[in-house]
XYZ file of C-alpha atoms in Angstrom:
670
model
C -2.195 -92.815 -167.208
C -4.040 -94.609 -164.310
C -2.285 -97.800 -163.090
C -4.200 -100.990 -162.441
C -5.826 -101.179 -159.005
C -3.260 -103.603 -157.571
C -0.370 -101.513 -158.759
C -2.107 -98.409 -157.409
C -2.474 -99.902 -153.949
C 1.227 -100.874 -153.941
C 2.282 -97.421 -154.996
C 0.058 -95.909 -152.289
C 1.671 -98.083 -149.614
C 5.094 -97.215 -150.878
C 4.270 -93.538 -150.895
C 3.141 -93.710 -147.304
C 5.945 -95.970 -146.007
C 9.031 -94.621 -147.730
C 8.802 -91.019 -146.426
C 7.997 -92.394 -142.982
C 11.115 -94.497 -143.117
C 13.191 -91.551 -144.211
C 11.701 -89.543 -141.431
C 12.576 -92.246 -138.896
C 16.167 -92.394 -140.186
C 16.566 -88.662 -140.004
C 15.143 -88.616 -136.483
C 17.602 -91.284 -135.394
C 20.419 -89.386 -136.910
C 19.408 -86.285 -134.990
C 19.369 -88.188 -131.736
C 22.904 -89.454 -132.415
C 24.341 -86.108 -133.484
C 23.072 -83.902 -130.693
C 25.257 -80.851 -131.318
C 23.986 -77.211 -131.149
C 22.688 -77.466 -134.770
C 20.633 -80.685 -134.206
C 17.399 -79.111 -132.945
C 17.099 -76.509 -135.682
C 18.015 -79.045 -138.373
C 15.318 -81.362 -137.075
C 12.755 -78.539 -137.130
C 13.730 -77.706 -140.706
C 13.126 -81.267 -141.844
C 9.828 -81.339 -139.956
C 8.625 -78.442 -142.065
C 9.262 -80.351 -145.252
C 7.403 -83.388 -143.927
C 4.452 -81.175 -142.900
C 4.258 -79.740 -146.449
C 4.317 -83.215 -147.835
C 1.423 -84.311 -145.537
C -0.789 -81.308 -146.192
C -0.239 -80.442 -149.844
C 1.112 -83.541 -151.620
C -0.402 -86.637 -150.063
C -4.054 -85.983 -151.122
C -3.317 -85.291 -154.846
C -1.096 -88.475 -154.986
C -3.804 -90.614 -153.435
C -6.502 -89.122 -155.583
C -4.411 -89.626 -158.723
C -4.092 -93.314 -158.033
C -8.008 -93.529 -157.770
C -7.962 -96.145 -155.055
C -11.693 -95.589 -154.592
C -12.179 -98.028 -157.538
C -12.077 -100.754 -154.920
C -15.266 -99.413 -153.419
C -17.347 -98.010 -156.268
C -20.530 -97.751 -154.315
C -19.035 -95.264 -151.849
C -16.336 -93.688 -153.954
C -16.580 -90.098 -152.591
C -16.486 -91.311 -148.945
C -13.456 -93.563 -149.596
C -11.569 -90.868 -151.497
C -12.161 -88.546 -148.616
C -11.106 -91.053 -145.971
C -7.959 -92.189 -147.798
C -6.718 -88.676 -148.516
C -7.209 -87.775 -144.814
C -5.761 -91.063 -143.481
C -2.387 -90.827 -145.313
C -1.794 -87.170 -144.290
C -2.979 -87.775 -140.727
C -0.666 -90.802 -140.357
C 2.318 -88.699 -141.429
C 1.377 -85.881 -139.105
C 1.065 -88.213 -136.124
C 4.510 -89.540 -136.897
C 5.881 -86.040 -137.028
C 4.314 -85.107 -133.708
C 5.614 -88.222 -132.059
C 9.143 -87.680 -133.379
C 9.052 -84.136 -132.095
C 8.330 -85.313 -128.580
C 11.187 -87.849 -128.634
C 13.742 -85.426 -130.012
C 12.685 -82.602 -127.738
C 12.904 -84.827 -124.653
C 16.529 -85.843 -125.520
C 17.938 -82.608 -126.938
C 16.283 -80.178 -124.529
C 15.688 -82.416 -121.562
C 12.029 -81.537 -121.601
C 9.082 -83.789 -120.892
C 5.818 -81.933 -120.999
C 3.198 -82.575 -118.319
C 0.120 -84.610 -119.400
C -2.099 -81.488 -119.212
C 0.297 -79.591 -121.450
C 0.475 -82.469 -123.928
C -3.310 -82.553 -124.068
C -3.455 -78.779 -124.591
C -0.781 -78.937 -127.322
C -2.583 -81.810 -129.025
C -5.802 -79.806 -129.083
C -3.895 -76.863 -130.455
C -2.558 -79.110 -133.145
C -6.051 -80.362 -133.970
C -7.278 -76.804 -134.257
C -4.627 -76.233 -136.890
C -5.050 -79.517 -138.752
C -8.778 -79.959 -138.838
C -9.386 -77.161 -141.403
C -6.619 -78.707 -143.506
C -8.244 -82.146 -143.155
C -11.555 -80.635 -144.282
C -9.765 -79.042 -147.213
C -8.279 -82.376 -148.245
C -11.705 -84.042 -148.025
C -13.254 -81.284 -150.102
C -10.411 -81.888 -152.604
C -11.443 -85.518 -153.034
C -15.117 -84.788 -153.173
C -14.732 -82.088 -155.758
C -12.700 -84.382 -158.007
C -15.658 -86.721 -157.853
C -18.126 -83.895 -158.576
C -19.829 -84.286 -155.170
C -20.042 -80.597 -154.286
C -22.338 -80.982 -151.305
C -19.876 -83.479 -149.747
C -17.038 -81.067 -150.566
C -18.798 -78.225 -148.779
C -19.680 -80.481 -145.818
C -16.039 -81.666 -145.491
C -14.615 -78.200 -145.637
C -16.962 -76.602 -143.169
C -16.941 -79.693 -140.860
C -13.175 -79.246 -140.438
C -13.558 -75.555 -139.703
C -16.481 -75.994 -137.279
C -14.783 -78.799 -135.390
C -11.648 -76.658 -135.044
C -13.807 -73.822 -133.604
C -15.520 -76.225 -131.195
C -12.157 -77.194 -129.785
C -11.221 -73.542 -129.595
C -14.318 -72.921 -127.482
C -12.988 -75.455 -124.967
C -9.435 -74.375 -125.035
C -8.653 -70.601 -124.804
C -4.942 -69.871 -125.199
C -2.055 -69.609 -127.610
C -0.094 -72.680 -128.862
C -1.829 -74.778 -126.150
C -0.646 -72.524 -123.300
C -2.695 -70.615 -120.826
C -2.620 -66.847 -121.260
C -3.646 -64.148 -118.805
C -4.477 -60.537 -119.633
C -2.313 -57.960 -117.843
C -4.953 -55.317 -117.249
C -3.087 -53.309 -114.559
C 0.274 -52.940 -112.911
C 3.673 -51.501 -113.740
C 4.354 -53.903 -116.708
C 1.011 -52.965 -118.308
C 1.678 -49.218 -117.701
C 5.216 -49.390 -119.165
C 4.023 -51.250 -122.355
C 1.058 -48.913 -122.943
C 3.131 -45.813 -122.285
C 5.868 -46.962 -124.693
C 3.225 -47.833 -127.320
C 1.708 -44.358 -126.931
C 5.183 -42.795 -127.218
C 5.856 -44.516 -130.601
C 2.205 -43.905 -131.762
C 1.059 -47.572 -131.977
C -2.230 -48.600 -130.484
C -2.298 -51.669 -128.254
C -5.619 -53.040 -127.024
C -4.471 -55.825 -124.746
C -1.258 -57.216 -123.268
C -1.090 -60.930 -122.329
C 1.365 -63.062 -120.473
C 1.592 -66.767 -121.503
C 2.377 -69.523 -118.898
C 5.169 -71.205 -120.916
C 7.529 -72.324 -118.163
C 6.376 -75.946 -118.409
C 7.358 -76.088 -122.141
C 10.446 -73.883 -121.818
C 9.163 -71.600 -124.585
C 10.582 -68.110 -124.486
C 9.071 -65.706 -127.034
C 6.795 -62.804 -127.825
C 3.935 -62.536 -130.363
C 2.010 -59.855 -132.064
C -1.581 -61.009 -132.768
C -4.488 -59.688 -134.811
C -6.646 -57.316 -132.832
C -3.721 -55.186 -131.679
C -2.715 -57.679 -129.035
C 0.768 -58.552 -127.707
C 1.734 -61.757 -125.879
C 4.876 -62.180 -123.778
C 5.781 -65.551 -122.186
C 6.518 -65.684 -118.451
C 9.867 -67.245 -119.266
C 10.783 -64.253 -121.372
C 10.074 -61.897 -118.430
C 12.229 -64.091 -116.194
C 15.097 -64.145 -118.634
C 15.311 -60.560 -119.997
C 16.072 -57.229 -118.420
C 13.599 -54.353 -118.593
C 15.830 -52.806 -121.262
C 15.697 -55.978 -123.396
C 11.946 -56.326 -122.777
C 11.475 -52.796 -124.098
C 13.509 -53.736 -127.275
C 11.397 -56.918 -127.760
C 8.181 -54.959 -127.252
C 9.303 -52.411 -129.808
C 9.768 -55.269 -132.305
C 6.237 -56.509 -131.672
C 4.815 -52.993 -131.926
C 6.463 -52.637 -135.311
C 4.589 -55.723 -136.413
C 1.296 -54.108 -135.259
C 2.138 -50.814 -136.920
C 2.558 -52.445 -140.292
C -0.340 -54.934 -139.848
C 2.022 -57.948 -140.295
C -0.200 -60.479 -138.480
C -3.139 -59.684 -140.803
C -1.002 -59.886 -143.982
C 0.520 -63.187 -142.909
C -2.962 -64.693 -142.173
C -4.094 -63.576 -145.638
C -0.985 -65.150 -147.270
C -1.472 -68.390 -145.423
C -5.248 -68.886 -146.034
C -6.489 -67.081 -149.138
C -4.467 -68.743 -151.976
C -5.421 -72.244 -150.831
C -9.029 -71.239 -150.229
C -9.218 -69.888 -153.831
C -7.742 -73.081 -155.264
C -10.215 -75.160 -153.314
C -13.014 -73.241 -154.975
C -11.540 -73.900 -158.445
C -10.512 -77.596 -158.033
C -13.192 -78.877 -160.347
C -11.548 -76.902 -163.218
C -7.946 -76.958 -162.205
C -7.346 -80.454 -160.800
C -5.623 -81.484 -157.614
C -1.985 -80.831 -158.669
C -2.639 -77.063 -158.854
C -3.546 -77.417 -155.180
C -0.016 -78.724 -154.514
C 1.547 -75.981 -156.688
C -0.335 -73.232 -154.972
C 0.490 -74.805 -151.624
C 4.171 -74.628 -152.466
C 3.771 -71.011 -153.605
C 1.780 -70.175 -150.527
C 4.313 -71.755 -148.238
C 7.238 -70.054 -149.940
C 5.404 -66.668 -149.897
C 4.549 -67.083 -146.186
C 8.204 -67.890 -145.306
C 9.630 -65.054 -147.393
C 7.068 -62.523 -146.071
C 7.638 -63.577 -142.499
C 11.443 -63.181 -142.857
C 11.038 -59.839 -144.519
C 8.689 -58.718 -141.777
C 11.246 -59.818 -139.135
C 13.901 -57.612 -140.707
C 11.471 -54.684 -140.906
C 10.419 -55.059 -137.360
C 14.107 -55.257 -136.185
C 14.917 -51.982 -137.976
C 11.831 -50.260 -136.555
C 12.611 -51.498 -133.046
C 16.175 -50.269 -133.273
C 14.918 -46.862 -134.358
C 12.231 -46.725 -131.689
C 14.587 -47.504 -128.810
C 17.860 -46.329 -130.270
C 19.224 -49.449 -128.624
C 19.983 -52.152 -131.144
C 22.350 -53.907 -128.743
C 19.486 -54.650 -126.389
C 17.494 -56.156 -129.243
C 20.277 -58.369 -130.514
C 21.217 -59.600 -127.047
C 17.536 -60.295 -126.297
C 17.340 -62.348 -129.511
C 20.424 -64.329 -128.468
C 18.892 -65.153 -125.061
C 15.598 -66.181 -126.672
C 17.312 -68.403 -129.219
C 19.423 -70.134 -126.616
C 16.420 -70.647 -124.313
C 14.524 -72.256 -127.196
C 17.431 -74.595 -128.021
C 18.293 -72.679 -131.253
C 21.785 -71.698 -132.286
C 22.779 -68.194 -133.274
C 23.737 -69.282 -136.752
C 22.628 -72.047 -139.185
C 23.166 -72.916 -142.784
C 21.185 -71.587 -145.738
C 19.711 -74.999 -146.479
C 18.596 -75.459 -142.859
C 16.935 -72.131 -142.857
C 15.136 -72.575 -146.132
C 11.708 -73.544 -144.768
C 12.035 -71.577 -141.478
C 9.980 -68.330 -140.955
C 12.600 -66.524 -138.960
C 16.189 -65.727 -139.932
C 18.973 -66.626 -137.584
C 20.053 -64.062 -134.945
C 23.338 -63.517 -136.758
C 21.545 -62.771 -140.038
C 19.320 -60.284 -138.218
C 22.275 -58.552 -136.606
C 24.053 -58.380 -140.036
C 20.907 -56.765 -141.476
C 21.031 -54.071 -138.726
C 24.713 -53.437 -139.575
C 23.872 -53.024 -143.270
C 21.032 -50.671 -142.382
C 23.622 -48.531 -140.500
C 21.820 -48.940 -137.154
C 24.824 -50.595 -135.419
C 28.512 -51.200 -136.177
C 30.097 -54.580 -136.902
C 31.995 -54.438 -133.608
C 28.715 -53.811 -131.694
C 26.980 -56.684 -133.441
C 29.897 -59.068 -132.823
C 29.940 -58.147 -129.097
C 26.166 -58.443 -128.796
C 26.202 -61.899 -130.383
C 28.924 -63.176 -128.122
C 28.191 -61.587 -124.801
C 24.665 -60.971 -123.374
C 23.903 -57.962 -121.212
C 24.772 -58.408 -117.529
C 21.650 -56.856 -115.950
C 20.024 -58.798 -113.122
C 16.930 -56.522 -112.994
C 13.635 -58.168 -114.023
C 10.030 -57.151 -114.223
C 8.200 -58.309 -111.033
C 5.820 -60.780 -112.660
C 4.987 -64.390 -111.996
C 2.128 -66.502 -113.320
C 0.107 -68.016 -110.546
C 0.287 -71.835 -110.270
C -3.480 -72.080 -110.180
C -5.596 -70.615 -112.983
C -7.623 -67.581 -111.965
C -11.300 -68.375 -111.531
C -12.480 -65.282 -113.391
C -9.370 -64.875 -115.500
C -8.819 -64.589 -119.234
C -9.351 -68.311 -120.002
C -12.733 -68.480 -118.163
C -13.934 -65.218 -119.739
C -12.865 -66.127 -123.212
C -14.384 -69.666 -123.058
C -17.623 -68.303 -121.688
C -17.960 -65.644 -124.430
C -17.056 -68.103 -127.213
C -19.433 -70.823 -125.959
C -22.339 -68.335 -125.791
C -21.507 -66.971 -129.214
C -21.324 -70.290 -130.928
C -24.424 -71.745 -129.132
C -26.598 -68.715 -129.955
C -25.258 -68.527 -133.466
C -25.816 -72.216 -134.121
C -29.289 -72.211 -132.651
C -30.182 -69.141 -134.756
C -28.795 -70.585 -138.008
C -30.482 -73.973 -137.594
C -33.838 -72.414 -136.697
C -33.582 -70.066 -139.748
C -32.730 -73.058 -141.968
C -35.856 -74.803 -140.878
C -37.803 -71.579 -141.402
C -36.455 -71.262 -144.962
C -37.246 -74.950 -145.566
C -40.815 -74.290 -144.605
C -40.931 -71.171 -146.786
C -39.771 -73.262 -149.816
C -42.833 -75.502 -149.239
C -45.312 -72.660 -148.751
C -43.889 -70.274 -151.340
C -43.105 -73.025 -153.909
C -39.446 -72.055 -154.278
C -39.939 -68.349 -154.856
C -37.628 -65.640 -153.419
C -39.178 -63.015 -151.226
C -37.717 -60.444 -148.804
C -40.382 -61.466 -146.372
C -38.434 -64.685 -145.612
C -35.291 -62.747 -144.655
C -37.146 -60.092 -142.645
C -39.155 -62.704 -140.707
C -36.023 -64.807 -140.209
C -34.083 -61.810 -138.944
C -36.737 -61.084 -136.227
C -37.031 -64.721 -135.274
C -33.256 -65.119 -135.081
C -32.886 -61.983 -132.914
C -35.504 -63.287 -130.493
C -33.617 -66.619 -130.216
C -30.324 -64.893 -129.621
C -31.732 -62.550 -126.989
C -33.479 -65.435 -125.235
C -30.186 -67.372 -125.012
C -28.311 -64.221 -124.074
C -30.745 -63.567 -121.209
C -29.475 -66.555 -119.286
C -26.208 -67.305 -120.968
C -24.582 -63.881 -120.317
C -24.812 -64.380 -116.492
C -24.120 -68.205 -116.538
C -20.396 -67.735 -115.969
C -21.015 -65.560 -112.927
C -23.187 -68.231 -111.369
C -20.452 -70.860 -112.042
C -17.785 -68.689 -110.481
C -19.595 -67.962 -107.213
C -18.820 -71.141 -105.234
C -15.149 -71.445 -106.161
C -14.640 -67.689 -105.477
C -16.257 -68.001 -102.071
C -13.897 -70.885 -101.255
C -10.906 -68.906 -102.436
C -11.727 -65.484 -100.931
C -13.490 -66.535 -97.707
C -16.001 -63.646 -97.575
C -17.952 -62.788 -94.440
C -21.426 -64.235 -93.771
C -23.097 -60.988 -94.908
C -21.065 -60.410 -98.061
C -22.862 -59.831 -101.310
C -21.569 -61.458 -104.527
C -20.883 -58.538 -106.945
C -19.050 -57.431 -110.067
C -16.791 -54.336 -109.945
C -15.773 -51.883 -112.651
C -13.512 -48.808 -112.012
C -14.806 -45.352 -112.965
C -18.333 -44.516 -113.862
C -18.243 -44.884 -117.688
C -19.437 -48.272 -118.903
C -16.578 -50.169 -120.489
C -15.709 -53.690 -121.483
C -13.057 -55.759 -119.758
C -12.207 -58.778 -121.906
C -15.797 -58.786 -123.203
C -17.437 -58.375 -119.761
C -18.819 -55.358 -118.015
C -16.961 -56.148 -114.846
C -13.191 -55.865 -114.407
C -13.245 -57.915 -111.250
C -15.700 -60.252 -109.525
C -15.778 -60.740 -105.773
C -17.752 -59.960 -102.595
C -18.757 -56.620 -101.121
C -20.024 -56.043 -97.613
C -20.776 -52.924 -95.525
C -21.288 -51.938 -91.902
C -21.058 -48.818 -89.856
C -17.224 -48.677 -90.359
C -17.503 -48.518 -94.183
C -17.464 -50.582 -97.333
C -15.199 -53.563 -98.032
C -14.489 -55.345 -101.314
C -12.554 -58.613 -101.859
C -11.949 -59.905 -105.393
C -9.356 -61.789 -107.411
C -7.828 -58.605 -108.846
C -8.488 -56.040 -106.089
C -9.056 -55.756 -102.416
C -9.826 -52.395 -100.824
C -12.026 -50.628 -98.344
C -13.711 -47.207 -98.079
C -14.281 -45.789 -94.669
C -17.809 -44.544 -93.950
C -16.559 -40.998 -93.494
C -15.029 -41.091 -97.013
C -18.167 -42.238 -98.799
C -19.716 -39.287 -100.741
C -22.667 -40.813 -102.614
C -24.127 -44.093 -103.691
C -26.613 -44.073 -106.628
C -27.935 -46.030 -109.600
C -26.456 -45.120 -112.971
C -27.072 -46.597 -116.471
C -24.898 -49.590 -117.406
C -23.977 -50.892 -120.842
C -26.503 -50.278 -123.620
C -28.612 -53.174 -124.667
C -32.069 -54.685 -124.911
C -31.821 -55.603 -121.252
C -31.587 -52.783 -118.734
C -28.348 -53.325 -116.806
C -27.996 -50.457 -114.294
C -25.082 -50.315 -111.915
C -24.606 -48.883 -108.452
C -22.080 -46.007 -108.555
C -20.035 -45.374 -105.387
C -18.363 -42.033 -105.097
C -15.713 -41.626 -102.362
C -12.469 -39.952 -101.445
C -9.147 -41.746 -101.494
C -6.265 -41.436 -99.083
C -5.121 -38.188 -100.749
C -8.597 -36.731 -100.562
C -9.173 -37.003 -104.302
C -12.631 -37.842 -105.563
C -12.862 -41.437 -106.958
C -15.654 -43.707 -108.086
C -16.398 -47.232 -109.072
C -19.506 -49.172 -109.944
C -20.979 -52.444 -108.595
C -23.655 -54.849 -109.737
C -25.264 -57.838 -108.173
C -23.463 -60.857 -109.751
C -26.050 -63.431 -108.399
C -28.793 -62.444 -110.812
C -29.901 -65.620 -112.779
C -31.160 -63.609 -115.816
C -30.213 -60.394 -117.533
C -33.855 -59.325 -117.199
C -33.371 -59.371 -113.363
C -30.432 -56.958 -113.319
C -32.546 -53.804 -112.743
C -34.306 -55.299 -109.720
C -31.072 -56.783 -108.338
C -29.366 -53.398 -108.603
C -32.148 -51.789 -106.503
C -31.864 -54.556 -103.909
C -28.083 -54.132 -103.813
C -28.403 -50.443 -103.174
C -30.928 -50.930 -100.416
C -28.791 -53.634 -98.657
C -25.660 -51.585 -98.680
C -27.292 -48.380 -97.513
C -29.058 -50.176 -94.704
C -25.831 -51.823 -93.587
C -23.983 -48.499 -93.633
C -26.710 -46.847 -91.583
C -26.439 -49.263 -88.709
C -24.856 -48.304 -85.427
C -21.301 -49.403 -84.987
C -21.054 -52.461 -82.817
C -18.629 -55.237 -81.852
C -19.518 -57.155 -85.061
C -18.011 -54.439 -87.284
C -14.880 -55.885 -89.001
C -11.697 -53.817 -89.459
C -11.172 -52.311 -92.867
C -8.551 -54.098 -94.996
C -5.686 -52.331 -96.741
C -5.712 -51.823 -100.522
C -5.894 -49.050 -103.088
C -8.980 -48.172 -105.090
C -8.685 -49.368 -108.725
C -7.890 -46.404 -111.071
C -9.862 -46.513 -114.298
C -7.050 -44.650 -116.196
C -4.560 -47.384 -115.251
C -6.698 -50.372 -116.267
C -7.096 -51.826 -119.761
C -10.589 -51.570 -121.079
C -12.442 -51.251 -124.368
C -15.129 -48.907 -125.669
C -18.277 -50.986 -126.058
C -19.116 -49.007 -129.166
C -15.917 -50.105 -130.870
C -16.299 -53.743 -129.801
C -19.898 -54.123 -130.917
C -20.438 -51.286 -133.426
C -20.761 -51.309 -137.207
C -17.021 -52.050 -137.656
C -17.287 -55.244 -135.653
C -19.886 -56.762 -138.023
C -17.275 -57.476 -140.671
C -15.533 -59.918 -138.334
C -18.766 -61.845 -137.912
C -19.326 -62.540 -141.604
C -17.039 -65.664 -141.757
C -18.505 -67.385 -138.660
C -22.082 -66.707 -139.833
C -21.217 -68.051 -143.364
C -19.871 -71.236 -141.735
C -22.962 -71.679 -139.583
C -25.306 -70.922 -142.485
C -23.573 -73.474 -144.689
C -23.626 -76.112 -141.922
C -27.290 -75.488 -141.301
C -27.981 -75.692 -145.030
C -26.138 -79.035 -145.255
C -28.091 -80.431 -142.352
C -31.450 -79.396 -143.773
C -30.715 -80.057 -147.427
C -31.117 -76.440 -148.564
C -29.738 -75.430 -151.963
C -26.565 -73.273 -152.179
C -27.285 -71.599 -155.530
C -29.921 -68.769 -155.429
C -31.154 -69.941 -158.788
C -32.616 -73.056 -157.048
C -34.918 -70.975 -154.773
C -34.640 -69.923 -151.107
C -31.763 -71.635 -149.417
C -28.418 -70.976 -147.697
C -28.272 -67.329 -148.972
C -31.504 -66.530 -147.095
C -30.219 -68.205 -143.983
C -27.052 -66.078 -144.109
C -28.918 -62.821 -144.776
C -31.410 -63.495 -141.975
C -28.640 -64.374 -139.574
C -26.811 -61.129 -140.353
C -30.082 -59.279 -139.933
C -30.640 -60.950 -136.559
C -27.137 -59.943 -135.486
C -27.810 -56.311 -136.465
C -31.109 -56.298 -134.513
C -29.370 -57.764 -131.374
C -26.657 -55.102 -131.568
C -28.969 -52.267 -132.516
C -28.584 -50.449 -129.198
C -24.849 -50.107 -129.926
C -25.315 -49.301 -133.606
C -27.646 -46.346 -133.069
C -26.029 -42.890 -132.676
C -25.150 -42.155 -129.073
C -22.970 -39.871 -126.955
C -19.298 -40.875 -127.315
C -17.624 -42.115 -124.140
C -14.056 -41.818 -123.075
C -11.996 -43.561 -120.361
């Protein structure tokens, strides 16, 4: 039964205000009772309020049918009201978290971190907001508005992601070389788990101490974790994260969090909004239960990998204390939490026969007294050519080229509908694929080198190269590889004279004496539509072993200029080396040559081959739908050429762009 409009407005106000009042009361109680359980109890209550905001608010508002007050724009008002109530609640939750964290943990985040965390929150909430808007539009049978709302939320979240590369609003940096990287990769190989990249997160400002296993076989450690745990404990934590990767836990959890709600959104016109709430509850419960189960599984695996359960439990105690969490909490408090308490995890190891009760009790009460730490510290200033800069550049180029391609193809399909009078024909898809590939390659021609041009001035200010130095990219070894999506592991300046060759970069500084240079020659670079040869330098190291690395001119303004710039680079270096030694020759700096076997890299064929196309389906679907909404193309194939043709042509364009990698070729190894 639908209440009268006045009663419905009063009920809506009460539904918004009463939970906010309860939330304010519970927050005040937390601030008064600041014992060791206060923070975890507050986080537990926050989870319930988030569920209320995401899964319950919209169905309640839609059931009251407040849009009756504005009948001429019912769909828009239903969308706005559903979003506004949930957003108001989420803002209150975020504000309360800041107040409680400041008092209980003595932590006040810097403005830059607050901004980054706010953007991370937006990235998580915008898809949910789009889903709520779609819920309201579907209930009013406005399917185009529903599709627009859903995909607008997803696209806006991805636009923010392009601007902010990191995890949970924190800066991360890839550890591509060094003893920590070598230890992690050696241990992963020992337990037969593949790791593609290790990252360290700058989390000291937020006092976050943790480790994460991410999709794509990636592991993240916080710098605070490395400062607080011994190498023995770090190995136990790494074993735990490797167990997550071995059993594909990140992928399963992502599926459990997204798919049920996505399916329900597609069936809302038949099921009604309350099934959305029911499935949200089931999805949340499933996610929590799965996450807890996976933690127990990873703990058991880690204890077996290291044969050192005490190191794992003591590490978990240190992590919990550093994050303001107690070792034990009540069943009710832990109900919405994704991780069991440390005491529960230690008890599970005892039940599995991996440690005794006495060992568990001792580990929970007394941490390991080991002052040794991994020698790692995040730099105060962000690296100019580091992970953030590389990731943002790649994502920006990908979304810009994909958006331009999808919009152009949508206009092409729109023209085809006029000329072909709504008839389907493969010619539209084939022509669109060719046009889209040309657009992508044209943007790639300049976009792929744009980052290098932006980096040149700040790198020169930081590295202070000589007046005759050449701006160059460096890659160890002579086999083309990818380093965080780029063909260069490091970017810096190279110069030569009669004494030898000198290189200064952010990640490496070394020199090769003229007597140790063996050969300098052009070799093929990465496969692609643009020739990208590199200059291979073969030399002998201090032990007399033959080594090699490749260089390329990083000042080229277009990919099409790389071949000519490589020839010019070779000529300049050889001319400088052939000069007679004089007073202007600079002394050679110290530094070891980078070893390709000790640097993290990726096979270009794996990164851009056939298997990588599956990961591009969802972004291309989003861009195709967005382009279809902007141009008014139909979604259903029965209505003639439309979004389906845009999607197929976009996928065809992507295949054409990556064709040099998709064709059979000689396998490469590092």
